[in-house]
Short mmCIF file of C-alpha atoms and ligand atoms in Angstrom, two decimals:
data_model
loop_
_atom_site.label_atom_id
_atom_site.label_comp_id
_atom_site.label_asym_id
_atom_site.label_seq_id
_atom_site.Cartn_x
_atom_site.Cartn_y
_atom_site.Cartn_z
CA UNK A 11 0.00 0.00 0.00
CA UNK A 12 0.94 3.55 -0.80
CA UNK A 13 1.39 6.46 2.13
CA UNK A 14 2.38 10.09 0.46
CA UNK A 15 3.11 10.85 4.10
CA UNK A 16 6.43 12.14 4.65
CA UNK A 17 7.91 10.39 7.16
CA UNK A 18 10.70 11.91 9.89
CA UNK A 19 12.21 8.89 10.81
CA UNK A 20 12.92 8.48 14.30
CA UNK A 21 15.90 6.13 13.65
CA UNK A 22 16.93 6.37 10.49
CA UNK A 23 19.88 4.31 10.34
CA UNK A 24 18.38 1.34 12.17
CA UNK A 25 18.77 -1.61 9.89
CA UNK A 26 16.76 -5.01 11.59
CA UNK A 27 18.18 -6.86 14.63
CA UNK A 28 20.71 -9.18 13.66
CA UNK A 29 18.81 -12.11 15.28
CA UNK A 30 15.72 -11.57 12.59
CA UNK A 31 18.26 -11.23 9.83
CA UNK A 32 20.63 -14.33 10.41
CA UNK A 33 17.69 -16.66 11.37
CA UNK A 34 15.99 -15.45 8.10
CA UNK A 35 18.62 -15.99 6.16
CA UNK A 36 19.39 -19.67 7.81
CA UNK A 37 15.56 -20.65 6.86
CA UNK A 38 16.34 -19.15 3.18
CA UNK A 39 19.41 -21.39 2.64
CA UNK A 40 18.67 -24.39 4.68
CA UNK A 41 21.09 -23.99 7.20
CA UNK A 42 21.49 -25.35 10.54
CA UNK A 43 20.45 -22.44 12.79
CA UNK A 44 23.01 -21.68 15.49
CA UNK A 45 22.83 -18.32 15.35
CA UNK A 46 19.51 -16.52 17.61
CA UNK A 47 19.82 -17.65 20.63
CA UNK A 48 16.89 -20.72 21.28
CA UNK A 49 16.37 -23.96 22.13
CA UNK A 50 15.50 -26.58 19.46
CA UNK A 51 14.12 -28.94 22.16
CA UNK A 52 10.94 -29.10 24.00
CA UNK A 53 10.26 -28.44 27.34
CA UNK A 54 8.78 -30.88 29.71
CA UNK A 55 5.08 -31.53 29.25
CA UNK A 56 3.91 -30.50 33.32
CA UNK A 57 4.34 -27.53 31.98
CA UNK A 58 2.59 -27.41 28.95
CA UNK A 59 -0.41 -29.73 30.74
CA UNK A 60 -0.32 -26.66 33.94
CA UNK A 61 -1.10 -24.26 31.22
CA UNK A 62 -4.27 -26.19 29.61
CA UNK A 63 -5.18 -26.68 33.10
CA UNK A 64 -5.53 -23.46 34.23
CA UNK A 65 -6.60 -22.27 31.04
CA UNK A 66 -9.71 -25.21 31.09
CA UNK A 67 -10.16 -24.01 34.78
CA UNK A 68 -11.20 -20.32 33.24
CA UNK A 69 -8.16 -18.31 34.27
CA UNK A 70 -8.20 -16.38 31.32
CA UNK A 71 -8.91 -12.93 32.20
CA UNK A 72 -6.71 -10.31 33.02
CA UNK A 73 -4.28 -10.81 35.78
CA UNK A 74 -3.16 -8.04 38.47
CA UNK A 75 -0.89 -5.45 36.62
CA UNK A 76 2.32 -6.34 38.95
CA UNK A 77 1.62 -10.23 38.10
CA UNK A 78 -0.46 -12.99 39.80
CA UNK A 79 0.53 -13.15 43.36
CA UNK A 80 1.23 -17.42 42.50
CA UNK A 81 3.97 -16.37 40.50
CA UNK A 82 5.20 -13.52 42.32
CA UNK A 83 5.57 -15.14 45.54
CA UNK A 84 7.42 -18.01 43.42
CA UNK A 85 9.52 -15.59 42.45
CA UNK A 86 10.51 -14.04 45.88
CA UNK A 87 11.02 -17.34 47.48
CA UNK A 88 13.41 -18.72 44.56
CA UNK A 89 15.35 -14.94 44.70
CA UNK A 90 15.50 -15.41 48.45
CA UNK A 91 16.74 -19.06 48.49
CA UNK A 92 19.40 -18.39 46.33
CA UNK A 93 20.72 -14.37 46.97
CA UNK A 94 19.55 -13.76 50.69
CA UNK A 95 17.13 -10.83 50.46
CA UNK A 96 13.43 -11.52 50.42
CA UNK A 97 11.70 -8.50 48.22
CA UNK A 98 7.93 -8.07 49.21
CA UNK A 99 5.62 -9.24 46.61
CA UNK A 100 3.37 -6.26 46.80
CA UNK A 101 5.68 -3.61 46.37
CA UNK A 102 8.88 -5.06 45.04
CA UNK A 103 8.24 -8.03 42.32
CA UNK A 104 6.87 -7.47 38.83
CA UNK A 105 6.04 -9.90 35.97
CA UNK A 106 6.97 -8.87 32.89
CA UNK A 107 6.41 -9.44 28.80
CA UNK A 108 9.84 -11.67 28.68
CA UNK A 109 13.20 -9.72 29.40
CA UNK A 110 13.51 -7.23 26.28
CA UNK A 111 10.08 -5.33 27.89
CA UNK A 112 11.33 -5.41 31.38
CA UNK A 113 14.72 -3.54 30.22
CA UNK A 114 12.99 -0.90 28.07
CA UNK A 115 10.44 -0.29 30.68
CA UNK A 116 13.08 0.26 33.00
CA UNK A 117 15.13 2.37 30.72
CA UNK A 118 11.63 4.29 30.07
CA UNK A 119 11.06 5.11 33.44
CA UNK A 120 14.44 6.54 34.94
CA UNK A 121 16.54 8.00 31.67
CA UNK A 122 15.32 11.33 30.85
CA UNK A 123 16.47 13.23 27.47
CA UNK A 124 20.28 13.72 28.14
CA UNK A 125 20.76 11.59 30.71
CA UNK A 126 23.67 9.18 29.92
CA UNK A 127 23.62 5.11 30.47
CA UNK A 128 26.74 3.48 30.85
CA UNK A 129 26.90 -0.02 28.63
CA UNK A 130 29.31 -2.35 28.01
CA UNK A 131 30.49 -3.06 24.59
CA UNK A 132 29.84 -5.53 23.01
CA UNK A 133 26.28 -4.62 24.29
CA UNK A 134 23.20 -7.08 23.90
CA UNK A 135 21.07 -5.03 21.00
CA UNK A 136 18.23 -3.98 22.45
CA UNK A 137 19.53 -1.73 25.25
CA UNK A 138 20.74 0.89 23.23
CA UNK A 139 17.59 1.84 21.01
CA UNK A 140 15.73 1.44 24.36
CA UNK A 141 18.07 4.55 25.87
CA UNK A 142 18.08 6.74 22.64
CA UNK A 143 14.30 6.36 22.27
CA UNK A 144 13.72 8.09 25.36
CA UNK A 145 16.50 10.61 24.80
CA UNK A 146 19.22 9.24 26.59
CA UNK A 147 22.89 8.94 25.63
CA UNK A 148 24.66 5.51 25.57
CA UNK A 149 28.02 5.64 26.88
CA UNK A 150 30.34 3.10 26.12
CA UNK A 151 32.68 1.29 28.29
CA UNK A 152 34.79 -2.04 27.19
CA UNK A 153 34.87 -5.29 27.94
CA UNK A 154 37.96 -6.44 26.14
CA UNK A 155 38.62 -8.80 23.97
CA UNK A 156 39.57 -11.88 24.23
CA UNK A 157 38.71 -12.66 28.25
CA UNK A 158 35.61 -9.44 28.23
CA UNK A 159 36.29 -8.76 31.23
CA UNK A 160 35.23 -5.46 32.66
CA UNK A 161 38.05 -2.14 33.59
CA UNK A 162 36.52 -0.40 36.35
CA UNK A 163 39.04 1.96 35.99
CA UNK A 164 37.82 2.84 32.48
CA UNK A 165 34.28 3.19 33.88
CA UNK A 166 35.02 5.52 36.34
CA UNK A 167 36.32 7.78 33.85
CA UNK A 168 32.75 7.42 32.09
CA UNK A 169 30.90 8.46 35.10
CA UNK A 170 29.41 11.64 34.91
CA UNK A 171 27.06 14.55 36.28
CA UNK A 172 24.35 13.36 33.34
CA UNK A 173 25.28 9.71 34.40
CA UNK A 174 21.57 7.97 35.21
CA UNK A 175 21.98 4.62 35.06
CA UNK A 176 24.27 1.38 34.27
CA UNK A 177 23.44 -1.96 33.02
CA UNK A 178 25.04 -4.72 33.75
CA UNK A 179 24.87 -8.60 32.17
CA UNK A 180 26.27 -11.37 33.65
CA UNK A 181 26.74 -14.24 32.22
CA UNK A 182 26.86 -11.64 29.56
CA UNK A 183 25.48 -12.27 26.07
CA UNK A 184 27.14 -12.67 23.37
CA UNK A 185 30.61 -13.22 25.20
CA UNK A 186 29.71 -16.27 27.76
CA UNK A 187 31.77 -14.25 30.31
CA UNK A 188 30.78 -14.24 33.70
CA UNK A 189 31.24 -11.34 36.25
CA UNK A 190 32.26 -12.18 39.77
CA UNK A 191 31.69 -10.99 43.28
CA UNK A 192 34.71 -9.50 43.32
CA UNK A 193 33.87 -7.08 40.55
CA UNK A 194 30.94 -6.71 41.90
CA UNK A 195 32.48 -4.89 44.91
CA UNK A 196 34.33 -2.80 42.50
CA UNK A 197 31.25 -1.40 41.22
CA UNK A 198 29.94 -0.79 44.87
CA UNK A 199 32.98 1.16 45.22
CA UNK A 200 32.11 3.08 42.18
CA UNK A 201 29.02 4.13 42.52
CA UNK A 202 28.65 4.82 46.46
CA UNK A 203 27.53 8.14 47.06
CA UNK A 204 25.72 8.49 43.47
CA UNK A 205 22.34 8.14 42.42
CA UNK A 206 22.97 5.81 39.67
CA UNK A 207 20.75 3.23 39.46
CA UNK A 208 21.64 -0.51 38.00
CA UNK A 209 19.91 -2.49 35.95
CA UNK A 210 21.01 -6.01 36.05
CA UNK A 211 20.25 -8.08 33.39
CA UNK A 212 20.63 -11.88 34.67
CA UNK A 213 18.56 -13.74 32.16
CA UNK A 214 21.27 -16.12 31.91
CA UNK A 215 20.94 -16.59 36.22
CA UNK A 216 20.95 -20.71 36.26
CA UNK A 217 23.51 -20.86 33.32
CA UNK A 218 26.66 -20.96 34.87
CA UNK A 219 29.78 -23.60 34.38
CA UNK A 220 32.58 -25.32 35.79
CA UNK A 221 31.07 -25.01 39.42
CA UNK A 222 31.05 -21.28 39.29
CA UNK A 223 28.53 -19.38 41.25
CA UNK A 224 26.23 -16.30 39.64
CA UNK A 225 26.97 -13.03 41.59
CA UNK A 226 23.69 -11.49 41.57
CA UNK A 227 23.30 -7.82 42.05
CA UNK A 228 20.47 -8.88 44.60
CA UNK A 229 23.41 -11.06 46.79
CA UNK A 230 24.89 -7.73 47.26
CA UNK A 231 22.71 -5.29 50.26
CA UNK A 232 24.85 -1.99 49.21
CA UNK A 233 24.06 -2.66 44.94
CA UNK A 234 21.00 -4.39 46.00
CA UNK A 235 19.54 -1.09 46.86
CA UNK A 236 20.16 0.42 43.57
CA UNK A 237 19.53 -2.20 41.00
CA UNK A 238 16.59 -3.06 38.75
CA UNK A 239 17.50 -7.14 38.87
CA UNK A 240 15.79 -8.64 35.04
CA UNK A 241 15.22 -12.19 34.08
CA UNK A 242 13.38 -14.29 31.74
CA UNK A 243 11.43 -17.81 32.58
CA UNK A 244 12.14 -18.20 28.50
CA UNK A 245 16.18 -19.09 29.00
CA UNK A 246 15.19 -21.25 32.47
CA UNK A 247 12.48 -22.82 31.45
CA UNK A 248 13.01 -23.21 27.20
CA UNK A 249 9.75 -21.46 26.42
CA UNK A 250 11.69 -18.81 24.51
CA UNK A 251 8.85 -17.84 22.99
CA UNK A 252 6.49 -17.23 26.01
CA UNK A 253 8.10 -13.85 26.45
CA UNK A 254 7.25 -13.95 30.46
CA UNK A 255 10.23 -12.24 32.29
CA UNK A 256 10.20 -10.56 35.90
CA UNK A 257 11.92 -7.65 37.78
CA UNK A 258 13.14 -7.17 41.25
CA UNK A 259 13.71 -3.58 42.76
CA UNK A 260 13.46 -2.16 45.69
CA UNK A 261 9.66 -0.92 46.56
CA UNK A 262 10.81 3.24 45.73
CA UNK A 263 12.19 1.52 42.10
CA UNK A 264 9.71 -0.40 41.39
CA UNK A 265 6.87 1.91 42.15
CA UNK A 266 8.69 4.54 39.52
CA UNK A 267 8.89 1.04 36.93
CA UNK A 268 5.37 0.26 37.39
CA UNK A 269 4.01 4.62 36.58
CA UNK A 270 5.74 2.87 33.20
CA UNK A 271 4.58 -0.60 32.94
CA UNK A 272 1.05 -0.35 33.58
CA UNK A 273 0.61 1.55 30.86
CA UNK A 274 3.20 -0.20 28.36
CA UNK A 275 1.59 -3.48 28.61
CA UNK A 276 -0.86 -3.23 31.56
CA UNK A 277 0.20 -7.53 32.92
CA UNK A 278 1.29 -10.39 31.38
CA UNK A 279 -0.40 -13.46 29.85
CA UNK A 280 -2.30 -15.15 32.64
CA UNK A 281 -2.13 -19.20 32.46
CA UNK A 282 1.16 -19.26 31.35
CA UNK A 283 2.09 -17.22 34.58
CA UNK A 284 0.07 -19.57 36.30
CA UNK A 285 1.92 -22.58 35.07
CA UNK A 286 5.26 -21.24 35.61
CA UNK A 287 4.30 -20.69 39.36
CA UNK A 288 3.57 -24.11 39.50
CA UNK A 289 6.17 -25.03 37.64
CA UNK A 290 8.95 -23.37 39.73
CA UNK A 291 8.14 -25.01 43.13
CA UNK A 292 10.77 -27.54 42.04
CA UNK A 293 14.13 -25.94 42.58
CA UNK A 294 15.81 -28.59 41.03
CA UNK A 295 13.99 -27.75 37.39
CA UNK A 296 16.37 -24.29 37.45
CA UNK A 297 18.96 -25.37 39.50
CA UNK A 298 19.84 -28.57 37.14
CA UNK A 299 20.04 -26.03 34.12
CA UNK A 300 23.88 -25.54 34.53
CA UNK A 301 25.01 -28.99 34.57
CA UNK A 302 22.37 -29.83 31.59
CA UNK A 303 24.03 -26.91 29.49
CA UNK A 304 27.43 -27.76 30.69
CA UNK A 305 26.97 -31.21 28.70
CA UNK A 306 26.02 -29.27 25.54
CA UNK A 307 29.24 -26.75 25.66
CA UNK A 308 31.36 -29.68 26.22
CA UNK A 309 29.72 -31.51 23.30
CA UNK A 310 29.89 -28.52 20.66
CA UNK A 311 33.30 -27.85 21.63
CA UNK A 312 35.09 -31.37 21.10
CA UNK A 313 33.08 -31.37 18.02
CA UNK A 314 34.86 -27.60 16.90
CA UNK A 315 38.17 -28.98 17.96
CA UNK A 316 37.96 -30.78 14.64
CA UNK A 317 37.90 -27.63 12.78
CA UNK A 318 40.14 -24.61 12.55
CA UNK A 319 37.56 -22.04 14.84
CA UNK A 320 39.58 -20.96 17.98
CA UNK A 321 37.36 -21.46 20.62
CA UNK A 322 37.30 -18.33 23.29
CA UNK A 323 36.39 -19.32 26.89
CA UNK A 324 32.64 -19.85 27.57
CA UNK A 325 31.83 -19.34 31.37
CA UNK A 326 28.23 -18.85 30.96
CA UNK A 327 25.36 -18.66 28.62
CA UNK A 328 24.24 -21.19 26.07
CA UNK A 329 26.82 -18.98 23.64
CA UNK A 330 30.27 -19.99 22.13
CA UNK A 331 32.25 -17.24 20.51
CA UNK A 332 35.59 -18.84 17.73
CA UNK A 333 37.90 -16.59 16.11
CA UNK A 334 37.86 -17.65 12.44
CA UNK A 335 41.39 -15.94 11.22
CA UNK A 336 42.69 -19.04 10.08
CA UNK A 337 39.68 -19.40 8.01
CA UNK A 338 39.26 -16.58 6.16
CA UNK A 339 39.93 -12.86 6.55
CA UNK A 340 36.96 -11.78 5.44
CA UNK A 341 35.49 -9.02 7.86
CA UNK A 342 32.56 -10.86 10.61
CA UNK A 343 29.40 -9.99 8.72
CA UNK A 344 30.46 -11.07 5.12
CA UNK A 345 31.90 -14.14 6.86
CA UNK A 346 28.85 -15.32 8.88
CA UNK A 347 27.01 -14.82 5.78
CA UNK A 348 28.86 -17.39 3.87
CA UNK A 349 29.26 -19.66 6.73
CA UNK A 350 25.78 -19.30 6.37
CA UNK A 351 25.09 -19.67 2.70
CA UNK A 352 28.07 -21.68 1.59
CA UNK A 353 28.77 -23.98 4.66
CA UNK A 354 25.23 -24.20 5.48
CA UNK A 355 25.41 -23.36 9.16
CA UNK A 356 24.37 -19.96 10.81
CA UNK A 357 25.76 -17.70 13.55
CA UNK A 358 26.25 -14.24 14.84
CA UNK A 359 28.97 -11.88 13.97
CA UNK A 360 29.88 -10.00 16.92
CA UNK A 361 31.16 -6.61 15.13
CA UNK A 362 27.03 -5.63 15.40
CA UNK A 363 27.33 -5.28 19.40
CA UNK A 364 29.88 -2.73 18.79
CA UNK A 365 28.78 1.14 18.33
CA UNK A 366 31.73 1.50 15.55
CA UNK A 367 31.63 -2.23 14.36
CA UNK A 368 34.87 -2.89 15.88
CA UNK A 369 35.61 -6.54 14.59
CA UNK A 370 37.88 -8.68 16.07
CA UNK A 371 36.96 -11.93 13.60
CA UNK A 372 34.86 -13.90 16.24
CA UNK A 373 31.27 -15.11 15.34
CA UNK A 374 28.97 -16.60 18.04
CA UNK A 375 27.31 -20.24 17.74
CA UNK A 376 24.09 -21.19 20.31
CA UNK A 377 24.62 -24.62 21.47
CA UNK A 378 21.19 -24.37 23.09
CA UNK A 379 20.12 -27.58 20.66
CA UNK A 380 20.07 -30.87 20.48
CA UNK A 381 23.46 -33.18 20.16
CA UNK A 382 21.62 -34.10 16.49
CA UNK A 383 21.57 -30.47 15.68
CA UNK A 384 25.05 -29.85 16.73
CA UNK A 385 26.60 -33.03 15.06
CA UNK A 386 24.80 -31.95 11.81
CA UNK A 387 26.22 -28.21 12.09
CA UNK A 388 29.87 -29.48 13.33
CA UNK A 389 29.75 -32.36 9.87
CA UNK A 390 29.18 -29.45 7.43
CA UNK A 391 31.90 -27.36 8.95
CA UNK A 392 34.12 -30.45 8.66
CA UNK A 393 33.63 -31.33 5.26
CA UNK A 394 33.83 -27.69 4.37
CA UNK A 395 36.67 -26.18 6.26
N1 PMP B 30 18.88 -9.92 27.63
C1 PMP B 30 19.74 -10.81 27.14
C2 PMP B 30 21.18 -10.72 27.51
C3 PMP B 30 19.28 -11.81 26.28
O1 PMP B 30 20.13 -12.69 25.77
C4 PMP B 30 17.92 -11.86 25.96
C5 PMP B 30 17.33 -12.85 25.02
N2 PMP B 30 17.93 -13.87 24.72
C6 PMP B 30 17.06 -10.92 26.52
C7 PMP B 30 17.58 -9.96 27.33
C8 PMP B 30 15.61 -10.92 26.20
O2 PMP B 30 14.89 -11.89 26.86
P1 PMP B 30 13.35 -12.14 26.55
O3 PMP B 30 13.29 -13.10 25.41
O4 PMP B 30 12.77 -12.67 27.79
O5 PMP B 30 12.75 -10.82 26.16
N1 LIG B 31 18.60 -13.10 22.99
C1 LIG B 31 18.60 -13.97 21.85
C2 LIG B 31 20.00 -14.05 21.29
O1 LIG B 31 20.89 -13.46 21.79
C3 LIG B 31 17.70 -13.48 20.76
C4 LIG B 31 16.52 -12.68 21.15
C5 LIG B 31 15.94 -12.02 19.95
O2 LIG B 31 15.85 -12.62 18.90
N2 LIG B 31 15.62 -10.78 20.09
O3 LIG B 31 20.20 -14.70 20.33
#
């Protein structure tokens, strides 16, 4: 259809996520899709049969803007058991539209035009159209390549007078690095005496490896107090595409989150909140996640040993990032697109998390998939490379 309406584009350099455009292109060509970041498994069927159930049982009316009080009392008791602070479900737990609505609600409600939010590059890609559509300034600090580990030092030479808010990931997407307590007290350092507030993005909470803990921002009284914690039920629970995701904050946070989120999506899809509740009251269903991923990393990376990717470090996340320089020297976009249509397998280049599309020749794989899935992907790289 035809508009004659001239348009003033709000964003007009924003191409489409890279997650739409690599997945597209891997259904196009028939390649195995390790690139967006889901599982290719089921989850278990209690949960699926919890949803009918409740939906059968006529729960399918609105539910309370902040979330049902099931689920949000799940919530607090699983945050509590495993970080130490209980945050009252009335005033200090909110169900959210999956992750990516939780952040930009956030975002919405504390960044003002000018205001600057401090990000770490290479930053996950929704946070920093979420700050410029409300005005705000991204400001980016580093997490270096190859460990992506975070220089405190560097970020306190970011802080400013404007400075509104942080955000934080750990196990950080698309590295697989993990931030530890220690750090964690380096930020405290940082940003005591300032009214900058956090937000915490720990979607990737139960995926952590080799034994290692997750330092959550909520484990830690003094950040505690200034962080919007975020996670998604989608990673835990492989429901992806459920888009159900909650928020911690203290009750003076969340009150100012909610102004925002009752009128951004009102509340959140009511059996499936229902059935998560449920769902949740076994501890071991998120708590086994880390050992049950650990076996896939392990997997997908004897299988890459056979081929020449240089496997970086994976600490967390169901994400692998391999240089490819003794593959081809072709710069990370152009060569994820021929992985994709030549090799017939499908990944992320990381040079799109960067604001100048710094490349340092490293793609990402999801091993989030079946061992069939990854044996297929790691036979055509064989053969091929
Ligand atoms: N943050 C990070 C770091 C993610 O990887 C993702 C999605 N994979 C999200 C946020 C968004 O989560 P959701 O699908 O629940 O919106
Ligand atoms: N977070 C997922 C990833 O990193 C994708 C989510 C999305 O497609 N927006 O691949």
């Amino acid at each position: 259809m035809q508009t004659n309406l001239r348009i003033d584009s709000r964003f007009p350099q924003m191409g489409t996520t890279i997650f739409t455009v690599m997945s597209r292109l891997a259904a196009e060509c028939g390649a195995v899709n390790l690139s967006q970041g889901f599982p290719d498994f089921q989850a278990e069927p209690a949960l699926f049969d919890a949803m009918h159930r409740h939906m059968l049982a006529g729960r399918n009316q609105y539910a309370p803007m902040a979330g049902l009080p099931e689920l949000r009392q799940a919530i607090a008791d699983k945050v509590a058991a495993l970080y130490g602070p209980r945050y009252d479900i009335e005033t200090e737990v909110t169900v959210t539209a999956g992750a990516t609505q939780a952040i930009f609600t956030a975002i919405a409600a504390f960044v003002r035009p000018g205001d600057e939010v401090i990000v770490f590059e290479p930053v996950y890609d929704s946070y920093v159209p979420a700050i410029e559509t409300v005005g705000g300034k991204a400001v980016y600090a580093q997490l270096k390549f190859p460990d992506y580990q975070p220089d405190w030092e560097q970020v306190a030479g970011l802080i400013s007078p404007r400075t509104r808010m942080i955000i934080v990931n750990s196990p950080h997407n698309p590295t697989g690095s993990v931030n530890a307590t220690v750090s964690l007290k380096k930020l405290a350092n940082l940003l005591r005496g300032t009214d900058i507030v956090i937000l915490s993005d720990e979607v990737y909470e139960h995926i952590l490896f080799d034994g290692e803990q997750h330092a959550s921002l909520c484990g830690d009284p003094e950040l505690a107090e200034r962080s919007i914690v975020v996670s998604s039920f989608g990673k835990t629970y492989h429901i992806t595409g459920w888009k159900i995701g909650y928020v911690v904050a203290p009750a003076a946070l969340m009150a100012e989150f909610r102004k925002v989120h009752q009128f951004n999506v009102f509340c959140v899809h009511a059996p499936a909140q229902l059935a998560i509740a449920e769902y949740m009251q076994d501890a071991r269903r998120h708590l086994g996640l880390a050992v049950f991923y650990q076996q896939k990393r392990d997997f997908f990376r004897d299988l890459l040993a056979a081929t020449p990717f240089e496997l970086l470090p994976c600490r967390g996340t169901y994400f692998q990032l391999a240089r490819y320089d003794r593959i081809s020297d072709r710069p990370d976009r152009e060569f994820a697109e021929w992985l994709t249509r030549e090799v017939g397998v499908a990944v992320i280049p990381i040079s799109v998390f960067y604001a100048d599309g710094r490349d340092d020749r490293v793609v990402r794989f999801c091993f989030a998939k079946q061992e069939a899935t990854l044996r297929a992907a790691a036979e055509r790289l064989c053969r091929a490379l």
